[in-house]
C-alpha cells in the first residue's frame, strides 16, 4: 500500500471523517513530516538501522544520552512544587524564541498527556520533538547528540509505519516483532505486552505520540533526574 490520500482512510479504525479530532489531524501531519525527514538522513545510516529491532535496542543508550541533553533546560524552568513547568512559563523559554505563541501553545497542549496543565520532563521532550519535526528552521538550535537521538526515533517509527499510514496497527507490529524475534533475542523487548503499553485507548492503533513516549521509557529516559553513583 502507498501513503493514504484520504484523511478518513488514514485515521485509526472506528474514526469516520465526520468525527476527525484535532489530535488525529495533528498526528497525520506529524507522521508525514517524520517520513519526509527520514529521506534527509544520510542513506548509509538509514539503511544500517531500518527494519532492525536489534539495532533499535542497541541504540537505546544513545537515545537516552541524547534526550538527557534537554534535562538542564527543563530543570531551569521546573516548578518543583508543581512537579513540572506551567504553560505560561514554558512558552517563554529561550529555545522557543521566534515561534508564534498560539502555535507553540497548541504543541504544548498536545504534549500535556495527562491534561493537568503542567509539563513534566517527558512531555517537555515531546514538545521539542514536535517542533523538531514540524519546524526544520528550528533544528540548528538542537545539540547534535539530540539530533542523533531523533534520527534513531525516526528510523524506528518508519520501520513500524513503513507505508506512511500515520498509525501503527497491531497486525503490522506483531508481524515485525514475530519476524525479528526469530533472529535475535534483542527483538523480544518488543512484545504484544509492549504494544498494549503504547495503545492507551485500546483501539488497535498506535499514534506517534504514544509510540514516542513508550520509546523514551524503553530507552531509560526517566521522569526524574537520576543521582549519579
C-alpha atoms as a PDB file:
ATOM      1  CA  UNK A   1       0.000   0.000   0.000  1.00  0.00           C
ATOM      2  CA  UNK A   2       1.086   3.597  -0.612  1.00  0.00           C
ATOM      3  CA  UNK A   3       0.510   6.640   1.532  1.00  0.00           C
ATOM      4  CA  UNK A   4      -3.184   7.270   2.105  1.00  0.00           C
ATOM      5  CA  UNK A   5      -4.621  10.224   0.250  1.00  0.00           C
ATOM      6  CA  UNK A   6      -7.921  10.422   2.112  1.00  0.00           C
ATOM      7  CA  UNK A   7      -7.968  11.736   5.660  1.00  0.00           C
ATOM      8  CA  UNK A   8     -10.810   9.419   6.641  1.00  0.00           C
ATOM      9  CA  UNK A   9      -8.944   6.412   5.184  1.00  0.00           C
ATOM     10  CA  UNK A  10      -5.816   7.304   7.141  1.00  0.00           C
ATOM     11  CA  UNK A  11      -7.491   7.599  10.520  1.00  0.00           C
ATOM     12  CA  UNK A  12      -7.473   4.831  13.133  1.00  0.00           C
ATOM     13  CA  UNK A  13     -10.162   2.182  12.946  1.00  0.00           C
ATOM     14  CA  UNK A  14     -13.562   3.478  14.006  1.00  0.00           C
ATOM     15  CA  UNK A  15     -12.857   7.150  13.233  1.00  0.00           C
ATOM     16  CA  UNK A  16     -15.134   8.396  10.464  1.00  0.00           C
ATOM     17  CA  UNK A  17     -14.397  11.580   8.560  1.00  0.00           C
ATOM     18  CA  UNK A  18     -17.242  13.370  10.353  1.00  0.00           C
ATOM     19  CA  UNK A  19     -15.549  12.721  13.713  1.00  0.00           C
ATOM     20  CA  UNK A  20     -11.975  13.722  12.938  1.00  0.00           C
ATOM     21  CA  UNK A  21     -10.294  15.088  16.052  1.00  0.00           C
ATOM     22  CA  UNK A  22      -7.639  17.778  16.015  1.00  0.00           C
ATOM     23  CA  UNK A  23      -5.274  15.262  17.628  1.00  0.00           C
ATOM     24  CA  UNK A  24      -5.815  12.806  14.746  1.00  0.00           C
ATOM     25  CA  UNK A  25      -5.183  15.517  12.165  1.00  0.00           C
ATOM     26  CA  UNK A  26      -2.096  16.643  14.068  1.00  0.00           C
ATOM     27  CA  UNK A  27      -0.776  13.070  14.165  1.00  0.00           C
ATOM     28  CA  UNK A  28      -1.246  12.702  10.414  1.00  0.00           C
ATOM     29  CA  UNK A  29       0.659  15.911   9.719  1.00  0.00           C
ATOM     30  CA  UNK A  30       3.410  14.976  12.164  1.00  0.00           C
ATOM     31  CA  UNK A  31       3.871  11.490  10.727  1.00  0.00           C
ATOM     32  CA  UNK A  32       4.053  12.898   7.209  1.00  0.00           C
ATOM     33  CA  UNK A  33       6.843  15.263   8.280  1.00  0.00           C
ATOM     34  CA  UNK A  34       8.712  12.441  10.041  1.00  0.00           C
ATOM     35  CA  UNK A  35       8.692  10.402   6.846  1.00  0.00           C
ATOM     36  CA  UNK A  36       9.890  13.460   4.920  1.00  0.00           C
ATOM     37  CA  UNK A  37      12.698  13.951   7.448  1.00  0.00           C
ATOM     38  CA  UNK A  38      13.692  10.284   7.130  1.00  0.00           C
ATOM     39  CA  UNK A  39      14.572  10.929   3.492  1.00  0.00           C
ATOM     40  CA  UNK A  40      17.100  13.569   4.549  1.00  0.00           C
ATOM     41  CA  UNK A  41      19.036  11.263   6.857  1.00  0.00           C
ATOM     42  CA  UNK A  42      22.300  10.009   5.436  1.00  0.00           C
ATOM     43  CA  UNK A  43      21.473   6.995   3.260  1.00  0.00           C
ATOM     44  CA  UNK A  44      24.054   4.686   4.844  1.00  0.00           C
ATOM     45  CA  UNK A  45      22.874   5.461   8.366  1.00  0.00           C
ATOM     46  CA  UNK A  46      19.239   4.996   7.336  1.00  0.00           C
ATOM     47  CA  UNK A  47      19.849   1.632   5.668  1.00  0.00           C
ATOM     48  CA  UNK A  48      22.003   0.376   8.525  1.00  0.00           C
ATOM     49  CA  UNK A  49      19.215   0.803  11.054  1.00  0.00           C
ATOM     50  CA  UNK A  50      15.962   0.374   9.168  1.00  0.00           C
ATOM     51  CA  UNK A  51      13.923  -2.785   9.706  1.00  0.00           C
ATOM     52  CA  UNK A  52      16.080  -3.993  12.578  1.00  0.00           C
ATOM     53  CA  UNK A  53      14.686  -4.218  16.092  1.00  0.00           C
ATOM     54  CA  UNK A  54      18.101  -5.384  17.259  1.00  0.00           C
ATOM     55  CA  UNK A  55      19.658  -2.120  16.075  1.00  0.00           C
ATOM     56  CA  UNK A  56      16.916  -0.127  17.833  1.00  0.00           C
ATOM     57  CA  UNK A  57      17.562  -1.903  21.124  1.00  0.00           C
ATOM     58  CA  UNK A  58      21.312  -1.425  20.842  1.00  0.00           C
ATOM     59  CA  UNK A  59      20.717   2.279  20.183  1.00  0.00           C
ATOM     60  CA  UNK A  60      18.728   2.852  23.402  1.00  0.00           C
ATOM     61  CA  UNK A  61      21.763   4.162  25.370  1.00  0.00           C
ATOM     62  CA  UNK A  62      22.420   6.773  22.655  1.00  0.00           C
ATOM     63  CA  UNK A  63      18.757   7.784  22.698  1.00  0.00           C
ATOM     64  CA  UNK A  64      18.914   8.244  26.447  1.00  0.00           C
ATOM     65  CA  UNK A  65      22.096  10.321  26.286  1.00  0.00           C
ATOM     66  CA  UNK A  66      20.648  12.461  23.511  1.00  0.00           C
ATOM     67  CA  UNK A  67      17.409  13.338  25.241  1.00  0.00           C
ATOM     68  CA  UNK A  68      19.151  13.860  28.574  1.00  0.00           C
ATOM     69  CA  UNK A  69      20.744  16.906  26.887  1.00  0.00           C
ATOM     70  CA  UNK A  70      17.353  18.570  27.430  1.00  0.00           C
ATOM     71  CA  UNK A  71      17.358  17.960  31.188  1.00  0.00           C
ATOM     72  CA  UNK A  72      19.229  21.128  32.175  1.00  0.00           C
ATOM     73  CA  UNK A  73      16.866  23.358  30.203  1.00  0.00           C
ATOM     74  CA  UNK A  74      13.891  21.610  31.773  1.00  0.00           C
ATOM     75  CA  UNK A  75      15.204  21.940  35.323  1.00  0.00           C
ATOM     76  CA  UNK A  76      15.835  25.668  34.823  1.00  0.00           C
ATOM     77  CA  UNK A  77      12.090  26.126  34.202  1.00  0.00           C
ATOM     78  CA  UNK A  78      10.621  23.490  36.518  1.00  0.00           C
ATOM     79  CA  UNK A  79       8.430  24.412  39.460  1.00  0.00           C
ATOM     80  CA  UNK A  80       9.324  21.674  41.926  1.00  0.00           C
ATOM     81  CA  UNK A  81       6.098  22.147  43.880  1.00  0.00           C
ATOM     82  CA  UNK A  82       4.082  21.595  40.710  1.00  0.00           C
ATOM     83  CA  UNK A  83       6.351  18.741  39.556  1.00  0.00           C
ATOM     84  CA  UNK A  84       6.690  20.327  36.143  1.00  0.00           C
ATOM     85  CA  UNK A  85       6.570  23.509  34.089  1.00  0.00           C
ATOM     86  CA  UNK A  86       3.440  25.640  33.837  1.00  0.00           C
ATOM     87  CA  UNK A  87       2.337  26.584  30.319  1.00  0.00           C
ATOM     88  CA  UNK A  88       2.907  30.312  30.794  1.00  0.00           C
ATOM     89  CA  UNK A  89       6.486  29.723  31.906  1.00  0.00           C
ATOM     90  CA  UNK A  90       7.282  27.174  29.208  1.00  0.00           C
ATOM     91  CA  UNK A  91       6.131  29.310  26.295  1.00  0.00           C
ATOM     92  CA  UNK A  92       8.668  31.990  27.316  1.00  0.00           C
ATOM     93  CA  UNK A  93      11.639  29.593  27.212  1.00  0.00           C
ATOM     94  CA  UNK A  94      14.617  30.831  25.194  1.00  0.00           C
ATOM     95  CA  UNK A  95      14.592  27.836  22.856  1.00  0.00           C
ATOM     96  CA  UNK A  96      11.142  28.881  21.580  1.00  0.00           C
ATOM     97  CA  UNK A  97      12.115  32.449  20.695  1.00  0.00           C
ATOM     98  CA  UNK A  98      10.721  33.325  17.281  1.00  0.00           C
ATOM     99  CA  UNK A  99       7.812  30.903  17.381  1.00  0.00           C
ATOM    100  CA  UNK A 100       4.225  32.130  17.058  1.00  0.00           C
ATOM    101  CA  UNK A 101       2.663  31.953  20.524  1.00  0.00           C
ATOM    102  CA  UNK A 102      -0.642  30.276  19.664  1.00  0.00           C
ATOM    103  CA  UNK A 103       1.109  27.643  17.565  1.00  0.00           C
ATOM    104  CA  UNK A 104       3.553  26.927  20.373  1.00  0.00           C
ATOM    105  CA  UNK A 105       0.692  26.633  22.863  1.00  0.00           C
ATOM    106  CA  UNK A 106      -1.027  24.133  20.565  1.00  0.00           C
ATOM    107  CA  UNK A 107       2.106  21.947  20.716  1.00  0.00           C
ATOM    108  CA  UNK A 108       2.310  22.295  24.488  1.00  0.00           C
ATOM    109  CA  UNK A 109      -1.357  21.335  24.824  1.00  0.00           C
ATOM    110  CA  UNK A 110      -0.814  18.327  22.574  1.00  0.00           C
ATOM    111  CA  UNK A 111       2.121  17.293  24.771  1.00  0.00           C
ATOM    112  CA  UNK A 112       0.131  17.572  28.007  1.00  0.00           C
ATOM    113  CA  UNK A 113      -0.767  13.887  28.035  1.00  0.00           C
ATOM    114  CA  UNK A 114      -2.342  13.861  31.500  1.00  0.00           C
ATOM    115  CA  UNK A 115      -4.089  17.206  30.841  1.00  0.00           C
ATOM    116  CA  UNK A 116      -3.017  18.715  34.159  1.00  0.00           C
ATOM    117  CA  UNK A 117      -1.715  21.969  32.609  1.00  0.00           C
ATOM    118  CA  UNK A 118       1.782  21.168  33.854  1.00  0.00           C
ATOM    119  CA  UNK A 119       4.511  19.758  31.612  1.00  0.00           C
ATOM    120  CA  UNK A 120       6.733  17.045  33.095  1.00  0.00           C
ATOM    121  CA  UNK A 121      10.102  16.069  31.611  1.00  0.00           C
ATOM    122  CA  UNK A 122       8.871  13.531  29.070  1.00  0.00           C
ATOM    123  CA  UNK A 123       6.117  15.921  27.967  1.00  0.00           C
ATOM    124  CA  UNK A 124       8.783  18.626  27.617  1.00  0.00           C
ATOM    125  CA  UNK A 125      10.806  16.314  25.385  1.00  0.00           C
ATOM    126  CA  UNK A 126       7.630  15.598  23.409  1.00  0.00           C
ATOM    127  CA  UNK A 127       7.015  19.321  22.831  1.00  0.00           C
ATOM    128  CA  UNK A 128      10.546  19.773  21.487  1.00  0.00           C
ATOM    129  CA  UNK A 129      10.100  16.672  19.350  1.00  0.00           C
ATOM    130  CA  UNK A 130       7.010  18.153  17.687  1.00  0.00           C
ATOM    131  CA  UNK A 131       8.968  21.323  16.934  1.00  0.00           C
ATOM    132  CA  UNK A 132      11.988  19.431  15.603  1.00  0.00           C
ATOM    133  CA  UNK A 133       9.940  17.569  13.021  1.00  0.00           C
ATOM    134  CA  UNK A 134       7.438  20.299  12.146  1.00  0.00           C
ATOM    135  CA  UNK A 135       9.853  23.250  12.026  1.00  0.00           C
ATOM    136  CA  UNK A 136      13.089  22.493  10.135  1.00  0.00           C
ATOM    137  CA  UNK A 137      14.205  26.088  10.630  1.00  0.00           C
ATOM    138  CA  UNK A 138      14.494  25.408  14.395  1.00  0.00           C
ATOM    139  CA  UNK A 139      16.778  22.370  14.090  1.00  0.00           C
ATOM    140  CA  UNK A 140      20.005  24.356  14.240  1.00  0.00           C
ATOM    141  CA  UNK A 141      19.213  25.036  17.911  1.00  0.00           C
ATOM    142  CA  UNK A 142      19.414  21.320  18.742  1.00  0.00           C
ATOM    143  CA  UNK A 143      22.573  19.612  20.033  1.00  0.00           C
ATOM    144  CA  UNK A 144      23.995  17.038  17.575  1.00  0.00           C
ATOM    145  CA  UNK A 145      23.625  14.215  20.091  1.00  0.00           C
ATOM    146  CA  UNK A 146      19.975  15.154  20.360  1.00  0.00           C
ATOM    147  CA  UNK A 147      19.655  15.139  16.573  1.00  0.00           C
ATOM    148  CA  UNK A 148      21.219  11.650  16.562  1.00  0.00           C
ATOM    149  CA  UNK A 149      18.523  10.520  19.015  1.00  0.00           C
ATOM    150  CA  UNK A 150      15.822  11.951  16.748  1.00  0.00           C
ATOM    151  CA  UNK A 151      17.348  10.042  13.830  1.00  0.00           C
ATOM    152  CA  UNK A 152      17.062   6.787  15.755  1.00  0.00           C
ATOM    153  CA  UNK A 153      13.449   7.536  16.676  1.00  0.00           C
ATOM    154  CA  UNK A 154      12.736   8.400  13.044  1.00  0.00           C
ATOM    155  CA  UNK A 155      14.100   5.095  11.804  1.00  0.00           C
ATOM    156  CA  UNK A 156      12.186   3.202  14.479  1.00  0.00           C
ATOM    157  CA  UNK A 157       8.892   4.890  13.615  1.00  0.00           C
ATOM    158  CA  UNK A 158       9.368   4.400   9.877  1.00  0.00           C
ATOM    159  CA  UNK A 159      10.166   0.728  10.438  1.00  0.00           C
ATOM    160  CA  UNK A 160       6.779   0.159  12.043  1.00  0.00           C
ATOM    161  CA  UNK A 161       4.868   2.713   9.944  1.00  0.00           C
ATOM    162  CA  UNK A 162       6.589   1.808   6.682  1.00  0.00           C
ATOM    163  CA  UNK A 163       3.625   2.823   4.488  1.00  0.00           C
ATOM    164  CA  UNK A 164       3.192   6.290   5.984  1.00  0.00           C
ATOM    165  CA  UNK A 165      -0.258   5.397   7.320  1.00  0.00           C
ATOM    166  CA  UNK A 166       0.282   7.590  10.383  1.00  0.00           C
ATOM    167  CA  UNK A 167      -0.524   4.882  12.938  1.00  0.00           C
ATOM    168  CA  UNK A 168       1.000   1.513  13.798  1.00  0.00           C
ATOM    169  CA  UNK A 169      -1.552  -1.281  13.605  1.00  0.00           C
ATOM    170  CA  UNK A 170      -1.381  -4.260  15.961  1.00  0.00           C
ATOM    171  CA  UNK A 171      -1.248  -6.622  12.961  1.00  0.00           C
ATOM    172  CA  UNK A 172       1.722  -4.828  11.379  1.00  0.00           C
ATOM    173  CA  UNK A 173       3.579  -4.523  14.678  1.00  0.00           C
ATOM    174  CA  UNK A 174       3.139  -8.201  15.522  1.00  0.00           C
ATOM    175  CA  UNK A 175       4.326  -9.238  12.054  1.00  0.00           C
ATOM    176  CA  UNK A 176       7.546  -7.230  12.507  1.00  0.00           C
ATOM    177  CA  UNK A 177       8.044  -8.343  16.105  1.00  0.00           C
ATOM    178  CA  UNK A 178       7.455 -12.035  15.407  1.00  0.00           C
ATOM    179  CA  UNK A 179       9.689 -11.969  12.343  1.00  0.00           C
ATOM    180  CA  UNK A 180      12.545 -10.250  14.158  1.00  0.00           C
ATOM    181  CA  UNK A 181      12.349 -12.240  17.402  1.00  0.00           C
ATOM    182  CA  UNK A 182      13.172 -15.428  15.495  1.00  0.00           C
ATOM    183  CA  UNK A 183      16.523 -13.884  14.511  1.00  0.00           C
ATOM    184  CA  UNK A 184      17.693 -12.354  17.796  1.00  0.00           C
ATOM    185  CA  UNK A 185      16.855 -12.213  21.475  1.00  0.00           C
ATOM    186  CA  UNK A 186      17.021  -8.384  21.309  1.00  0.00           C
ATOM    187  CA  UNK A 187      13.723  -8.403  19.454  1.00  0.00           C
ATOM    188  CA  UNK A 188      11.909  -9.867  22.426  1.00  0.00           C
ATOM    189  CA  UNK A 189      11.682  -6.451  24.129  1.00  0.00           C
ATOM    190  CA  UNK A 190       9.045  -5.600  21.511  1.00  0.00           C
ATOM    191  CA  UNK A 191       6.267  -7.941  22.589  1.00  0.00           C
ATOM    192  CA  UNK A 192       2.487  -7.806  22.436  1.00  0.00           C
ATOM    193  CA  UNK A 193       2.611  -6.550  26.012  1.00  0.00           C
ATOM    194  CA  UNK A 194       4.767  -3.650  24.829  1.00  0.00           C
ATOM    195  CA  UNK A 195       2.252  -2.874  22.114  1.00  0.00           C
ATOM    196  CA  UNK A 196      -0.516  -2.757  24.722  1.00  0.00           C
ATOM    197  CA  UNK A 197       1.558  -0.319  26.787  1.00  0.00           C
ATOM    198  CA  UNK A 198       1.610   2.037  23.793  1.00  0.00           C
ATOM    199  CA  UNK A 199      -2.039   1.586  22.801  1.00  0.00           C
ATOM    200  CA  UNK A 200      -3.617   3.722  25.536  1.00  0.00           C
ATOM    201  CA  UNK A 201      -7.141   3.774  24.110  1.00  0.00           C
ATOM    202  CA  UNK A 202      -7.048   0.079  23.118  1.00  0.00           C
ATOM    203  CA  UNK A 203      -8.206   0.757  19.557  1.00  0.00           C
ATOM    204  CA  UNK A 204      -5.554  -1.435  17.974  1.00  0.00           C
ATOM    205  CA  UNK A 205      -3.650   1.546  16.555  1.00  0.00           C
ATOM    206  CA  UNK A 206      -0.711   3.488  17.994  1.00  0.00           C
ATOM    207  CA  UNK A 207      -0.037   7.141  17.159  1.00  0.00           C
ATOM    208  CA  UNK A 208       3.440   8.667  17.040  1.00  0.00           C
ATOM    209  CA  UNK A 209       2.884  10.335  20.421  1.00  0.00           C
ATOM    210  CA  UNK A 210       2.015   7.007  22.040  1.00  0.00           C
ATOM    211  CA  UNK A 211       4.979   5.351  20.336  1.00  0.00           C
ATOM    212  CA  UNK A 212       7.443   8.087  21.258  1.00  0.00           C
ATOM    213  CA  UNK A 213       6.592   8.201  24.967  1.00  0.00           C
ATOM    214  CA  UNK A 214       6.955   4.415  25.164  1.00  0.00           C
ATOM    215  CA  UNK A 215      10.264   4.664  23.283  1.00  0.00           C
ATOM    216  CA  UNK A 216      11.555   7.127  25.872  1.00  0.00           C
ATOM    217  CA  UNK A 217      10.654   4.720  28.671  1.00  0.00           C
ATOM    218  CA  UNK A 218      12.285   1.740  26.938  1.00  0.00           C
ATOM    219  CA  UNK A 219      15.419   3.844  26.399  1.00  0.00           C
ATOM    220  CA  UNK A 220      15.641   4.626  30.105  1.00  0.00           C
ATOM    221  CA  UNK A 221      14.738   8.325  29.914  1.00  0.00           C
ATOM    222  CA  UNK A 222      13.434   8.919  33.432  1.00  0.00           C
ATOM    223  CA  UNK A 223      10.858  11.476  34.554  1.00  0.00           C
ATOM    224  CA  UNK A 224      13.117  12.492  37.432  1.00  0.00           C
ATOM    225  CA  UNK A 225      16.853  13.105  37.154  1.00  0.00           C
ATOM    226  CA  UNK A 226      18.873  10.168  38.395  1.00  0.00           C
ATOM    227  CA  UNK A 227      21.520  10.693  41.065  1.00  0.00           C
ATOM    228  CA  UNK A 228      24.958   9.700  39.812  1.00  0.00           C
ATOM    229  CA  UNK A 229      26.745   6.968  41.729  1.00  0.00           C
END
